[in-house]
Amino acid sequence: MAFINKQKLNRLKQKANDLLNRTLDQHVTLAVTGLSRSGKTAFITSLVNQLVNEGNNSQLSFFNVVHQGRFIAAKRVPQKHLHIGRFEYDGAMSAFSQAEPKWPEPTHGISEMRLAIRYKPKDSLLKYASDVATLYVDITDYPGEWLLDLPMLSQTFEEWSKQTSALLSSAPRNAVSKEFLEKVHAIDPFEIVDEQVLADMSQEYTKLLLHFRHELGMSVIQPGRFILPGELEDAPILQFFPFTNFDELDKEAYQNASDESFIGMLRARFIAYKERVVKVFYKEHFTHFDRQIVLADCLTPLNNGPESFADLKMAMTMIMQSFSYGQSSLFSRLFSPKIDKLLFAATKADHVTPEQHKNLAALLDQLVYQTQHNLNYDVIQMKTLALASVKATLSGKSNYKGQSIPVIKGKRSDNHQQITVFPGTVPNKLPEQEFWQKEAFNYIKFLPFQSIGQHECLPHLRMDQVMQFLLGDKMK
Ligand SMILES: Nc1nc2c(ncn2[C@@H]2O[C@H](COP(=O)(O)OP(=O)(O)O)[C@@H](O)[C@H]2O)c(=O)[nH]1
Ligand SMILES: [Mg+2]
């Protein structure tokens, strides 16, 4: 009799277990974005590294499932979409694990990977179950520049051209865009288009955009796809540019211009770009994201000066439109959103001394604050913090003129020398003239400071808080 009961009990246990596993297997799609060089590759590498090596000296005390001893293990599993590039985790890790560790190579376009995280749920649903659940996390890395294109959807070619020409003709962009603007000026808009000329000029425009981003430190780049084309490199759909002389154009002739004319083809490509590139990205990718982290490097623009910083602010406002789910917002009119948690992270916090981190987070908060209040964010939970995906400095105190001051120590990436510095203070709100007149913030690029094994954890700042915010509620 007792034997039968035991068998029955085992069957019941198995049933309960199956049921539990079915109900507790969860999926979350986590999107990671930010403008180029904001630190996406470093961030995803660190996130995956901390999770798959958990237990091996990891520092994740603010991640509840770890803190409470319920984390079992995480591993990489085949990704969801086979047509999307794989995130190069191994390549990035081998850069960090060389004898002379380096930062991973920059990547272009979109990539993906999937993690399976096994953990013990806090409250078991069924008494006899084995209490193990799996959370599948699909991580997508995509360029923040692509989000800069959303506002184009509500513009005509004429409106976009006027706005973009104004940007090209003002400081600091005007210093390098003069030649290009003159060439556009010399075009006869109603002439039959020479596609080669159009391709060459588009290339010139793209070069300008790359220069704005990487030499001048500007953030507003439109079309954003031009500098990170992904699989569309050299496609004619990326070959157009703003037309600069709308004021001199005969309105009716413009309306009637055929697609074979110069202006007609520019307009047709602009329209096709919006439909086939911008909208497609939102439909195929963006609308499927559950959670989003937006990375921002606030320190580089702070170091570059007021124009660069103002540009970052404008770019953040444009990026925020993709998360504005109010009824009358551009986004909601076009797409149905899904994102319920949005994290803004100021990256590379290890470039400043620890007591400045609070200011850094407050500064980023201010950058998104205005939009946050103008728009309706009822459905999204938001948070701002300062982090270092891969900490490349050590912090401490140093004596300066008899006073103890906070310092960071690291290996300069330009000359590979060890230095100890106080890089300066970070303003806790949008800097005003006064800040820029004082000695500029001293941003020094560092190399990762210690070589780590492929299965060791990378040193970081606040990656555990990121995990708690983005995944914690799914692992209760
Ligand atoms: N010190 C420090 N530098 C970082 C960190 N994350 C990124 N960087 C620097 O920023 C550069 C660009 O980062 P990456 O992740 O490639 O940016 P992505 O273009 O957004 O993928 C790296 O090569 C590093 O020099 C960090 O946590 N700490
Ligand atoms: Mg990258």
Short mmCIF file of C-alpha atoms and ligand atoms in Angstrom, two decimals:
data_model
loop_
_atom_site.label_atom_id
_atom_site.label_comp_id
_atom_site.label_asym_id
_atom_site.label_seq_id
_atom_site.Cartn_x
_atom_site.Cartn_y
_atom_site.Cartn_z
CA MET A 1 0.00 0.00 0.00
CA ALA A 2 2.74 2.38 1.00
CA PHE A 3 4.58 1.47 -2.21
CA ILE A 4 1.65 2.45 -4.43
CA ASN A 5 1.33 5.70 -2.64
CA LYS A 6 4.95 6.47 -3.27
CA GLN A 7 4.59 5.74 -6.99
CA LYS A 8 1.54 7.89 -7.14
CA LEU A 9 3.36 10.60 -5.32
CA ASN A 10 6.29 10.46 -7.75
CA ARG A 11 3.94 10.71 -10.71
CA LEU A 12 2.29 13.66 -9.09
CA LYS A 13 5.66 15.23 -8.46
CA GLN A 14 6.63 14.78 -12.10
CA LYS A 15 3.37 16.28 -13.26
CA ALA A 16 3.76 19.22 -10.96
CA ASN A 17 7.32 19.68 -12.10
CA ASP A 18 6.32 19.73 -15.76
CA LEU A 19 3.58 22.18 -15.04
CA LEU A 20 5.89 24.37 -13.05
CA ASN A 21 8.55 24.38 -15.71
CA ARG A 22 5.95 25.26 -18.27
CA THR A 23 4.58 28.13 -16.31
CA LEU A 24 7.88 29.46 -15.10
CA ASP A 25 9.86 29.40 -18.33
CA GLN A 26 9.88 33.01 -19.31
CA HIS A 27 11.25 35.10 -22.10
CA VAL A 28 12.40 38.66 -22.10
CA THR A 29 13.78 40.63 -25.03
CA LEU A 30 16.34 43.11 -23.86
CA ALA A 31 17.51 45.78 -26.27
CA VAL A 32 20.75 47.64 -25.78
CA THR A 33 21.33 50.87 -27.63
CA GLY A 34 23.32 54.10 -27.55
CA LEU A 35 25.18 56.21 -30.06
CA SER A 36 28.38 54.79 -31.55
CA ARG A 37 31.18 54.47 -28.96
CA SER A 38 28.75 54.89 -26.08
CA GLY A 39 29.81 51.47 -24.83
CA LYS A 40 27.28 48.92 -26.10
CA THR A 41 29.77 46.18 -26.94
CA ALA A 42 31.55 46.59 -23.60
CA PHE A 43 28.19 46.57 -21.80
CA ILE A 44 26.78 43.41 -23.38
CA THR A 45 30.09 41.60 -22.99
CA SER A 46 30.17 42.49 -19.31
CA LEU A 47 26.51 41.60 -18.75
CA VAL A 48 26.95 38.16 -20.27
CA ASN A 49 30.34 37.70 -18.60
CA GLN A 50 28.96 38.43 -15.11
CA LEU A 51 26.04 36.07 -15.59
CA VAL A 52 27.76 33.08 -17.16
CA ASN A 53 30.62 33.22 -14.63
CA GLU A 54 28.46 33.91 -11.61
CA GLY A 55 30.01 32.37 -8.53
CA ASN A 56 33.53 32.82 -9.85
CA ASN A 57 34.34 35.95 -7.85
CA SER A 58 31.39 37.84 -9.25
CA GLN A 59 30.25 41.07 -7.62
CA LEU A 60 26.50 41.10 -8.00
CA SER A 61 25.20 41.80 -4.52
CA PHE A 62 22.47 44.18 -5.70
CA PHE A 63 20.99 41.50 -7.96
CA ASN A 64 18.45 39.91 -5.61
CA VAL A 65 18.35 36.47 -7.16
CA VAL A 66 22.11 36.22 -6.58
CA HIS A 67 22.05 37.89 -3.19
CA GLN A 68 19.35 35.50 -2.01
CA GLY A 69 21.29 32.47 -3.24
CA ARG A 70 18.64 31.52 -5.81
CA PHE A 71 20.76 31.98 -8.92
CA ILE A 72 21.80 28.59 -10.34
CA ALA A 73 23.62 29.18 -13.63
CA ALA A 74 23.46 31.02 -16.94
CA LYS A 75 24.62 29.82 -20.31
CA ARG A 76 24.60 30.98 -23.88
CA VAL A 77 22.13 29.16 -26.12
CA PRO A 78 21.43 29.54 -29.87
CA GLN A 79 19.86 32.89 -30.67
CA LYS A 80 16.28 33.43 -31.77
CA HIS A 81 16.65 35.03 -35.22
CA LEU A 82 18.96 33.27 -37.62
CA HIS A 83 19.08 36.15 -40.11
CA ILE A 84 20.60 38.57 -37.61
CA GLY A 85 24.32 38.67 -36.86
CA ARG A 86 25.52 36.98 -33.68
CA PHE A 87 26.90 39.18 -30.93
CA GLU A 88 30.66 38.49 -30.88
CA TYR A 89 31.03 37.63 -27.20
CA ASP A 90 34.08 35.38 -27.62
CA GLY A 91 35.89 37.96 -29.73
CA ALA A 92 35.27 40.65 -27.14
CA MET A 93 36.34 38.38 -24.28
CA SER A 94 39.56 37.45 -26.02
CA ALA A 95 40.37 41.18 -26.35
CA PHE A 96 39.99 41.49 -22.58
CA SER A 97 41.95 38.33 -21.83
CA GLN A 98 45.12 39.10 -23.77
CA ALA A 99 48.33 39.66 -21.84
CA GLU A 100 47.98 43.32 -22.83
CA PRO A 101 44.18 43.66 -22.65
CA LYS A 102 42.46 45.83 -25.25
CA TRP A 103 38.96 47.13 -25.87
CA PRO A 104 36.96 45.04 -28.36
CA GLU A 105 36.83 46.20 -31.99
CA PRO A 106 33.92 48.50 -32.85
CA THR A 107 30.93 46.78 -34.46
CA HIS A 108 28.41 48.05 -36.99
CA GLY A 109 24.76 47.27 -37.27
CA ILE A 110 22.56 44.94 -35.28
CA SER A 111 23.46 41.71 -33.50
CA GLU A 112 21.81 39.31 -31.13
CA MET A 113 22.44 36.59 -28.57
CA ARG A 114 20.41 34.49 -26.16
CA LEU A 115 21.04 33.51 -22.56
CA ALA A 116 19.26 30.88 -20.52
CA ILE A 117 19.34 31.68 -16.81
CA ARG A 118 18.35 28.95 -14.35
CA TYR A 119 17.26 29.96 -10.89
CA LYS A 120 15.13 28.93 -7.95
CA PRO A 121 11.87 30.83 -7.72
CA LYS A 122 11.25 32.42 -4.35
CA ASP A 123 7.82 31.00 -3.78
CA SER A 124 7.35 27.64 -5.31
CA LEU A 125 3.94 27.41 -6.94
CA LEU A 126 3.55 23.72 -6.32
CA LYS A 127 4.66 21.86 -3.28
CA TYR A 128 6.28 18.86 -4.94
CA ALA A 129 8.06 20.59 -7.78
CA SER A 130 11.79 20.74 -8.07
CA ASP A 131 11.80 24.50 -7.94
CA VAL A 132 13.92 25.32 -10.94
CA ALA A 133 12.88 27.88 -13.51
CA THR A 134 14.53 29.28 -16.61
CA LEU A 135 14.53 32.82 -17.87
CA TYR A 136 15.49 33.19 -21.53
CA VAL A 137 16.98 36.58 -22.29
CA ASP A 138 17.30 37.69 -25.90
CA ILE A 139 19.82 40.50 -26.05
CA THR A 140 19.82 42.78 -29.09
CA ASP A 141 22.58 45.31 -29.78
CA TYR A 142 21.59 48.05 -32.26
CA PRO A 143 22.96 51.51 -33.08
CA GLY A 144 21.29 54.43 -31.29
CA GLU A 145 21.79 56.40 -34.50
CA TRP A 146 18.91 54.42 -35.98
CA LEU A 147 16.55 55.98 -33.46
CA LEU A 148 17.58 59.44 -34.63
CA ASP A 149 15.65 58.72 -37.82
CA LEU A 150 12.22 58.43 -36.19
CA PRO A 151 11.47 62.19 -36.38
CA MET A 152 12.03 62.03 -40.17
CA LEU A 153 8.83 59.99 -40.49
CA SER A 154 6.70 63.04 -39.84
CA GLN A 155 8.64 65.28 -42.22
CA THR A 156 8.41 65.93 -45.94
CA PHE A 157 11.60 66.01 -47.98
CA GLU A 158 11.31 69.80 -48.06
CA GLU A 159 10.95 70.11 -44.28
CA TRP A 160 13.79 67.72 -43.62
CA SER A 161 16.04 69.47 -46.15
CA LYS A 162 15.44 72.87 -44.60
CA GLN A 163 16.09 71.66 -41.08
CA THR A 164 19.21 69.76 -42.09
CA SER A 165 20.59 72.61 -44.20
CA ALA A 166 20.22 74.92 -41.21
CA LEU A 167 22.19 72.47 -39.09
CA LEU A 168 24.91 72.18 -41.76
CA SER A 169 25.22 75.95 -41.99
CA SER A 170 25.68 76.58 -38.29
CA ALA A 171 28.65 76.12 -35.97
CA PRO A 172 30.53 73.89 -35.58
CA ARG A 173 29.35 71.91 -38.63
CA ASN A 174 29.62 74.85 -41.04
CA ALA A 175 33.42 74.82 -40.76
CA VAL A 176 33.56 71.61 -42.78
CA SER A 177 30.32 71.54 -44.76
CA LYS A 178 30.90 74.65 -46.94
CA GLU A 179 32.27 72.81 -49.96
CA PHE A 180 29.46 70.29 -49.94
CA LEU A 181 26.80 72.99 -49.61
CA GLU A 182 28.28 74.83 -52.58
CA LYS A 183 28.12 71.70 -54.69
CA VAL A 184 24.46 71.16 -53.82
CA HIS A 185 23.85 74.79 -54.64
CA ALA A 186 25.30 74.31 -58.10
CA ILE A 187 22.89 71.50 -58.99
CA ASP A 188 20.14 72.17 -61.50
CA PRO A 189 17.28 70.41 -59.65
CA PHE A 190 15.15 69.78 -62.74
CA GLU A 191 17.87 68.34 -64.90
CA ILE A 192 17.79 64.60 -65.64
CA VAL A 193 19.68 63.02 -62.79
CA ASP A 194 23.11 61.51 -63.22
CA GLU A 195 23.03 58.61 -60.74
CA GLN A 196 26.79 58.56 -60.41
CA VAL A 197 26.85 62.22 -59.38
CA LEU A 198 24.10 61.51 -56.89
CA ALA A 199 26.01 58.52 -55.50
CA ASP A 200 29.24 60.53 -55.19
CA MET A 201 27.52 63.41 -53.46
CA SER A 202 25.74 61.07 -51.08
CA GLN A 203 29.09 59.58 -50.22
CA GLU A 204 30.42 63.05 -49.55
CA TYR A 205 27.46 63.76 -47.31
CA THR A 206 28.07 60.49 -45.43
CA LYS A 207 31.72 61.43 -44.95
CA LEU A 208 30.60 64.72 -43.47
CA LEU A 209 28.29 62.89 -41.05
CA LEU A 210 31.15 60.60 -39.99
CA HIS A 211 33.35 63.64 -39.47
CA PHE A 212 30.68 65.33 -37.33
CA ARG A 213 30.36 62.24 -35.19
CA HIS A 214 33.96 61.19 -34.76
CA GLU A 215 36.00 64.37 -35.18
CA LEU A 216 33.65 67.05 -33.86
CA GLY A 217 31.94 64.81 -31.29
CA MET A 218 28.44 65.67 -32.52
CA SER A 219 25.48 63.41 -31.71
CA VAL A 220 22.69 64.55 -34.05
CA ILE A 221 23.38 62.58 -37.21
CA GLN A 222 20.66 62.29 -39.84
CA PRO A 223 20.00 59.95 -41.47
CA GLY A 224 21.56 57.95 -38.68
CA ARG A 225 21.68 54.84 -40.84
CA PHE A 226 24.19 56.51 -43.18
CA ILE A 227 27.05 56.18 -40.71
CA LEU A 228 26.07 52.68 -39.55
CA PRO A 229 24.45 51.15 -42.63
CA GLY A 230 24.42 47.53 -41.43
CA GLU A 231 23.56 45.29 -44.37
CA LEU A 232 22.50 48.28 -46.51
CA GLU A 233 26.01 49.50 -47.27
CA ASP A 234 26.18 50.96 -50.82
CA ALA A 235 22.46 50.41 -51.43
CA PRO A 236 20.86 53.23 -53.50
CA ILE A 237 18.25 53.66 -50.78
CA LEU A 238 21.02 55.24 -48.69
CA GLN A 239 21.95 57.60 -51.52
CA PHE A 240 20.33 60.97 -51.02
CA PHE A 241 21.07 64.18 -49.13
CA PRO A 242 19.29 67.39 -48.18
CA PHE A 243 18.57 69.85 -50.97
CA THR A 244 19.62 73.31 -49.87
CA ASN A 245 17.84 75.80 -52.15
CA PHE A 246 14.17 75.21 -51.50
CA ASP A 247 13.57 78.93 -51.10
CA GLU A 248 14.53 79.56 -54.71
CA LEU A 249 12.53 76.67 -56.08
CA ASP A 250 9.32 77.08 -58.05
CA LYS A 251 6.71 75.30 -55.88
CA GLU A 252 4.67 73.93 -58.71
CA ALA A 253 7.66 72.76 -60.70
CA TYR A 254 8.83 70.96 -57.56
CA GLN A 255 5.47 69.27 -57.08
CA ASN A 256 5.50 68.10 -60.68
CA ALA A 257 9.15 67.13 -60.87
CA SER A 258 9.53 63.58 -62.18
CA ASP A 259 11.53 60.92 -60.39
CA GLU A 260 14.09 61.17 -63.19
CA SER A 261 14.99 64.73 -62.28
CA PHE A 262 17.63 65.42 -59.65
CA ILE A 263 15.22 66.81 -57.08
CA GLY A 264 12.61 64.20 -57.92
CA MET A 265 14.99 61.36 -57.29
CA LEU A 266 16.23 62.87 -54.03
CA ARG A 267 12.63 63.13 -52.88
CA ALA A 268 11.76 59.61 -54.02
CA ARG A 269 14.76 58.14 -52.20
CA PHE A 270 13.91 60.07 -49.04
CA ILE A 271 10.39 58.65 -49.11
CA ALA A 272 11.63 55.13 -49.85
CA TYR A 273 14.16 55.42 -47.03
CA LYS A 274 11.45 56.25 -44.52
CA GLU A 275 9.25 53.38 -45.67
CA ARG A 276 11.79 50.67 -46.34
CA VAL A 277 14.49 51.44 -43.81
CA VAL A 278 13.16 53.46 -40.88
CA LYS A 279 9.71 51.92 -40.60
CA VAL A 280 11.00 48.42 -41.25
CA PHE A 281 13.46 48.66 -38.37
CA TYR A 282 10.69 49.71 -36.00
CA LYS A 283 8.27 47.05 -37.23
CA GLU A 284 10.71 44.15 -37.42
CA HIS A 285 12.78 44.86 -34.36
CA PHE A 286 11.85 47.72 -32.10
CA THR A 287 8.22 46.80 -31.49
CA HIS A 288 9.30 43.38 -30.20
CA PHE A 289 11.56 44.68 -27.44
CA ASP A 290 10.30 44.22 -23.87
CA ARG A 291 13.00 46.16 -22.10
CA GLN A 292 15.43 48.78 -23.23
CA ILE A 293 18.68 50.20 -21.92
CA VAL A 294 19.97 53.40 -23.52
CA LEU A 295 23.66 54.01 -22.95
CA ALA A 296 25.06 57.52 -23.09
CA ASP A 297 28.63 58.69 -22.87
CA CYS A 298 28.12 62.10 -21.23
CA LEU A 299 31.78 62.53 -20.34
CA THR A 300 33.20 62.85 -23.86
CA PRO A 301 30.82 65.72 -24.83
CA LEU A 302 31.55 67.34 -21.47
CA ASN A 303 35.21 67.21 -22.37
CA ASN A 304 34.59 68.43 -25.94
CA GLY A 305 32.74 71.59 -24.97
CA PRO A 306 29.35 73.32 -25.05
CA GLU A 307 28.48 72.65 -28.71
CA SER A 308 29.11 68.96 -28.39
CA PHE A 309 27.13 68.80 -25.18
CA ALA A 310 24.19 70.75 -26.62
CA ASP A 311 24.16 68.33 -29.52
CA LEU A 312 24.01 65.35 -27.17
CA LYS A 313 21.03 66.95 -25.47
CA MET A 314 19.26 67.39 -28.79
CA ALA A 315 20.03 63.78 -29.77
CA MET A 316 18.63 62.50 -26.47
CA THR A 317 15.42 64.43 -27.09
CA MET A 318 15.14 62.83 -30.52
CA ILE A 319 15.86 59.37 -29.10
CA MET A 320 13.19 59.85 -26.43
CA GLN A 321 10.51 60.12 -29.09
CA SER A 322 10.82 56.38 -29.64
CA PHE A 323 9.70 55.81 -26.05
CA SER A 324 6.92 58.33 -25.99
CA TYR A 325 3.80 56.24 -25.91
CA GLY A 326 1.29 59.04 -25.32
CA GLN A 327 -1.76 58.80 -27.54
CA SER A 328 -0.78 61.71 -29.73
CA SER A 329 2.86 60.82 -30.03
CA LEU A 330 4.46 60.10 -33.36
CA PHE A 331 5.47 56.68 -32.14
CA SER A 332 2.04 55.58 -30.99
CA ARG A 333 0.41 56.78 -34.17
CA LEU A 334 2.65 54.48 -36.18
CA PHE A 335 3.49 51.50 -34.03
CA SER A 336 2.20 49.63 -31.03
CA PRO A 337 4.81 49.62 -28.32
CA LYS A 338 5.66 46.95 -25.80
CA ILE A 339 8.55 48.27 -23.70
CA ASP A 340 7.69 48.44 -20.00
CA LYS A 341 11.08 49.24 -18.48
CA LEU A 342 13.56 51.78 -19.72
CA LEU A 343 16.97 52.33 -18.18
CA PHE A 344 19.28 55.24 -18.98
CA ALA A 345 22.88 54.61 -18.09
CA ALA A 346 25.76 57.06 -18.11
CA THR A 347 28.63 54.80 -19.15
CA LYS A 348 32.36 54.87 -18.42
CA ALA A 349 31.82 56.13 -14.85
CA ASP A 350 35.26 54.76 -13.98
CA HIS A 351 36.69 57.85 -15.74
CA VAL A 352 35.71 59.97 -12.78
CA THR A 353 36.30 59.66 -9.04
CA PRO A 354 33.54 57.79 -7.14
CA GLU A 355 32.07 60.84 -5.38
CA GLN A 356 31.24 62.25 -8.85
CA HIS A 357 29.03 59.31 -9.82
CA LYS A 358 25.98 60.84 -8.23
CA ASN A 359 26.44 63.97 -10.31
CA LEU A 360 26.96 61.95 -13.46
CA ALA A 361 23.67 60.14 -12.96
CA ALA A 362 21.93 63.44 -12.12
CA LEU A 363 23.32 65.01 -15.28
CA LEU A 364 21.95 62.23 -17.46
CA ASP A 365 18.67 62.49 -15.62
CA GLN A 366 18.53 66.17 -16.61
CA LEU A 367 19.25 65.28 -20.21
CA VAL A 368 16.15 63.11 -20.35
CA TYR A 369 14.15 65.01 -17.73
CA GLN A 370 12.52 67.62 -19.92
CA THR A 371 11.19 65.15 -22.39
CA GLN A 372 10.23 62.87 -19.54
CA HIS A 373 7.86 65.53 -18.29
CA ASN A 374 6.55 66.73 -21.62
CA LEU A 375 5.53 63.30 -22.72
CA ASN A 376 3.32 60.64 -21.35
CA TYR A 377 5.34 57.83 -19.83
CA ASP A 378 2.59 56.20 -17.82
CA VAL A 379 3.28 52.77 -19.14
CA ILE A 380 7.04 52.76 -18.78
CA GLN A 381 9.05 52.46 -15.61
CA MET A 382 12.25 54.49 -15.94
CA LYS A 383 15.53 54.70 -14.07
CA THR A 384 18.83 56.50 -14.50
CA LEU A 385 22.23 55.42 -13.20
CA ALA A 386 25.98 55.75 -13.76
CA LEU A 387 27.92 52.58 -14.54
CA ALA A 388 31.17 51.15 -15.80
CA SER A 389 30.69 47.97 -17.80
CA VAL A 390 34.40 47.24 -17.54
CA LYS A 391 36.18 49.20 -14.86
CA ALA A 392 39.53 50.36 -16.21
CA THR A 393 40.70 52.41 -13.24
CA LEU A 394 41.28 52.03 -9.52
CA SER A 395 40.09 54.75 -7.18
CA GLY A 396 41.79 56.04 -4.07
CA LYS A 397 43.08 59.11 -2.27
CA SER A 398 46.15 61.16 -2.90
CA ASN A 399 47.87 63.98 -1.10
CA TYR A 400 47.86 67.26 -2.92
CA LYS A 401 49.31 70.36 -1.22
CA GLY A 402 48.70 68.82 2.16
CA GLN A 403 45.11 67.85 1.35
CA SER A 404 43.70 64.42 0.72
CA ILE A 405 41.92 64.37 -2.66
CA PRO A 406 40.10 61.58 -4.48
CA VAL A 407 41.96 60.20 -7.49
CA ILE A 408 41.76 57.46 -10.09
CA LYS A 409 44.66 55.43 -11.35
CA GLY A 410 44.86 53.77 -14.76
CA LYS A 411 46.85 53.07 -17.88
CA ARG A 412 46.53 55.79 -20.51
CA SER A 413 45.56 54.35 -23.87
CA ASP A 414 47.66 56.87 -25.85
CA ASN A 415 51.09 56.20 -24.30
CA HIS A 416 50.38 53.15 -22.10
CA GLN A 417 51.73 55.00 -19.04
CA GLN A 418 50.24 54.58 -15.57
CA ILE A 419 48.83 57.81 -14.25
CA THR A 420 47.06 58.98 -11.13
CA VAL A 421 44.68 61.91 -11.63
CA PHE A 422 41.70 63.85 -10.43
CA PRO A 423 39.91 64.33 -13.79
CA GLY A 424 37.62 67.09 -12.53
CA THR A 425 34.10 67.57 -11.31
CA VAL A 426 30.97 66.55 -13.17
CA PRO A 427 28.13 69.09 -13.01
CA ASN A 428 24.93 67.68 -11.53
CA LYS A 429 22.78 69.68 -13.94
CA LEU A 430 23.05 70.93 -17.49
CA PRO A 431 26.23 73.01 -17.49
CA GLU A 432 25.94 76.75 -17.99
CA GLN A 433 28.45 79.20 -19.41
CA GLU A 434 30.32 79.40 -16.14
CA PHE A 435 31.19 75.72 -16.25
CA TRP A 436 32.66 75.99 -19.75
CA GLN A 437 34.76 78.99 -18.83
CA LYS A 438 36.47 77.11 -16.05
CA GLU A 439 39.15 74.62 -16.80
CA ALA A 440 37.69 71.90 -18.99
CA PHE A 441 36.94 68.48 -17.66
CA ASN A 442 39.96 66.30 -18.26
CA TYR A 443 38.87 63.09 -19.95
CA ILE A 444 41.61 60.52 -20.35
CA LYS A 445 41.09 57.30 -22.25
CA PHE A 446 42.25 54.24 -20.34
CA LEU A 447 43.07 50.69 -21.33
CA PRO A 448 41.47 47.83 -19.44
CA PHE A 449 43.85 47.44 -16.51
CA GLN A 450 43.99 43.76 -15.84
CA SER A 451 44.04 40.75 -18.08
CA ILE A 452 41.35 38.31 -17.06
CA GLY A 453 40.78 34.68 -17.96
CA GLN A 454 37.93 33.76 -20.34
CA HIS A 455 35.96 32.46 -17.35
CA GLU A 456 36.68 35.18 -14.85
CA CYS A 457 34.42 38.12 -14.10
CA LEU A 458 35.21 41.55 -15.47
CA PRO A 459 35.53 44.34 -12.89
CA HIS A 460 32.52 46.67 -13.13
CA LEU A 461 30.47 49.38 -11.45
CA ARG A 462 26.72 48.86 -10.88
CA MET A 463 26.12 46.13 -13.45
CA ASP A 464 24.23 44.33 -10.65
CA GLN A 465 21.85 47.27 -10.27
CA VAL A 466 21.25 47.14 -14.02
CA MET A 467 20.39 43.43 -13.79
CA GLN A 468 18.09 43.98 -10.84
CA PHE A 469 16.16 46.69 -12.67
CA LEU A 470 15.96 44.93 -16.04
CA LEU A 471 15.60 41.29 -14.99
CA GLY A 472 14.95 41.19 -11.24
CA ASP A 473 11.15 41.18 -11.42
CA LYS A 474 11.23 38.27 -13.89
CA MET A 475 13.22 36.12 -11.47
CA LYS A 476 11.13 36.30 -8.34
N1 LIG B 1 36.97 53.19 -19.03
C1 LIG B 1 35.94 52.65 -19.69
N2 LIG B 1 35.88 52.77 -21.02
C2 LIG B 1 34.84 52.20 -21.68
C3 LIG B 1 33.82 51.48 -21.00
N3 LIG B 1 32.94 51.05 -21.91
C4 LIG B 1 33.38 51.47 -23.12
N4 LIG B 1 34.53 52.17 -22.98
C5 LIG B 1 35.32 52.84 -24.04
O1 LIG B 1 34.46 53.22 -25.09
C6 LIG B 1 34.87 52.62 -26.32
C7 LIG B 1 33.67 52.27 -27.14
O2 LIG B 1 32.96 51.22 -26.50
P1 LIG B 1 32.09 50.16 -27.33
O3 LIG B 1 31.52 49.22 -26.34
O4 LIG B 1 32.88 49.59 -28.45
O5 LIG B 1 30.97 51.14 -27.90
P2 LIG B 1 29.79 50.85 -28.95
O6 LIG B 1 30.21 51.51 -30.22
O7 LIG B 1 28.59 51.54 -28.36
O8 LIG B 1 29.62 49.37 -29.06
C8 LIG B 1 35.72 51.41 -25.90
O9 LIG B 1 36.64 51.08 -26.90
C9 LIG B 1 36.38 51.94 -24.65
O10 LIG B 1 37.49 52.74 -24.99
C10 LIG B 1 33.91 51.38 -19.55
O11 LIG B 1 33.07 50.78 -18.86
N5 LIG B 1 34.99 51.97 -18.97
MG MG B 2 29.56 48.02 -30.60
#
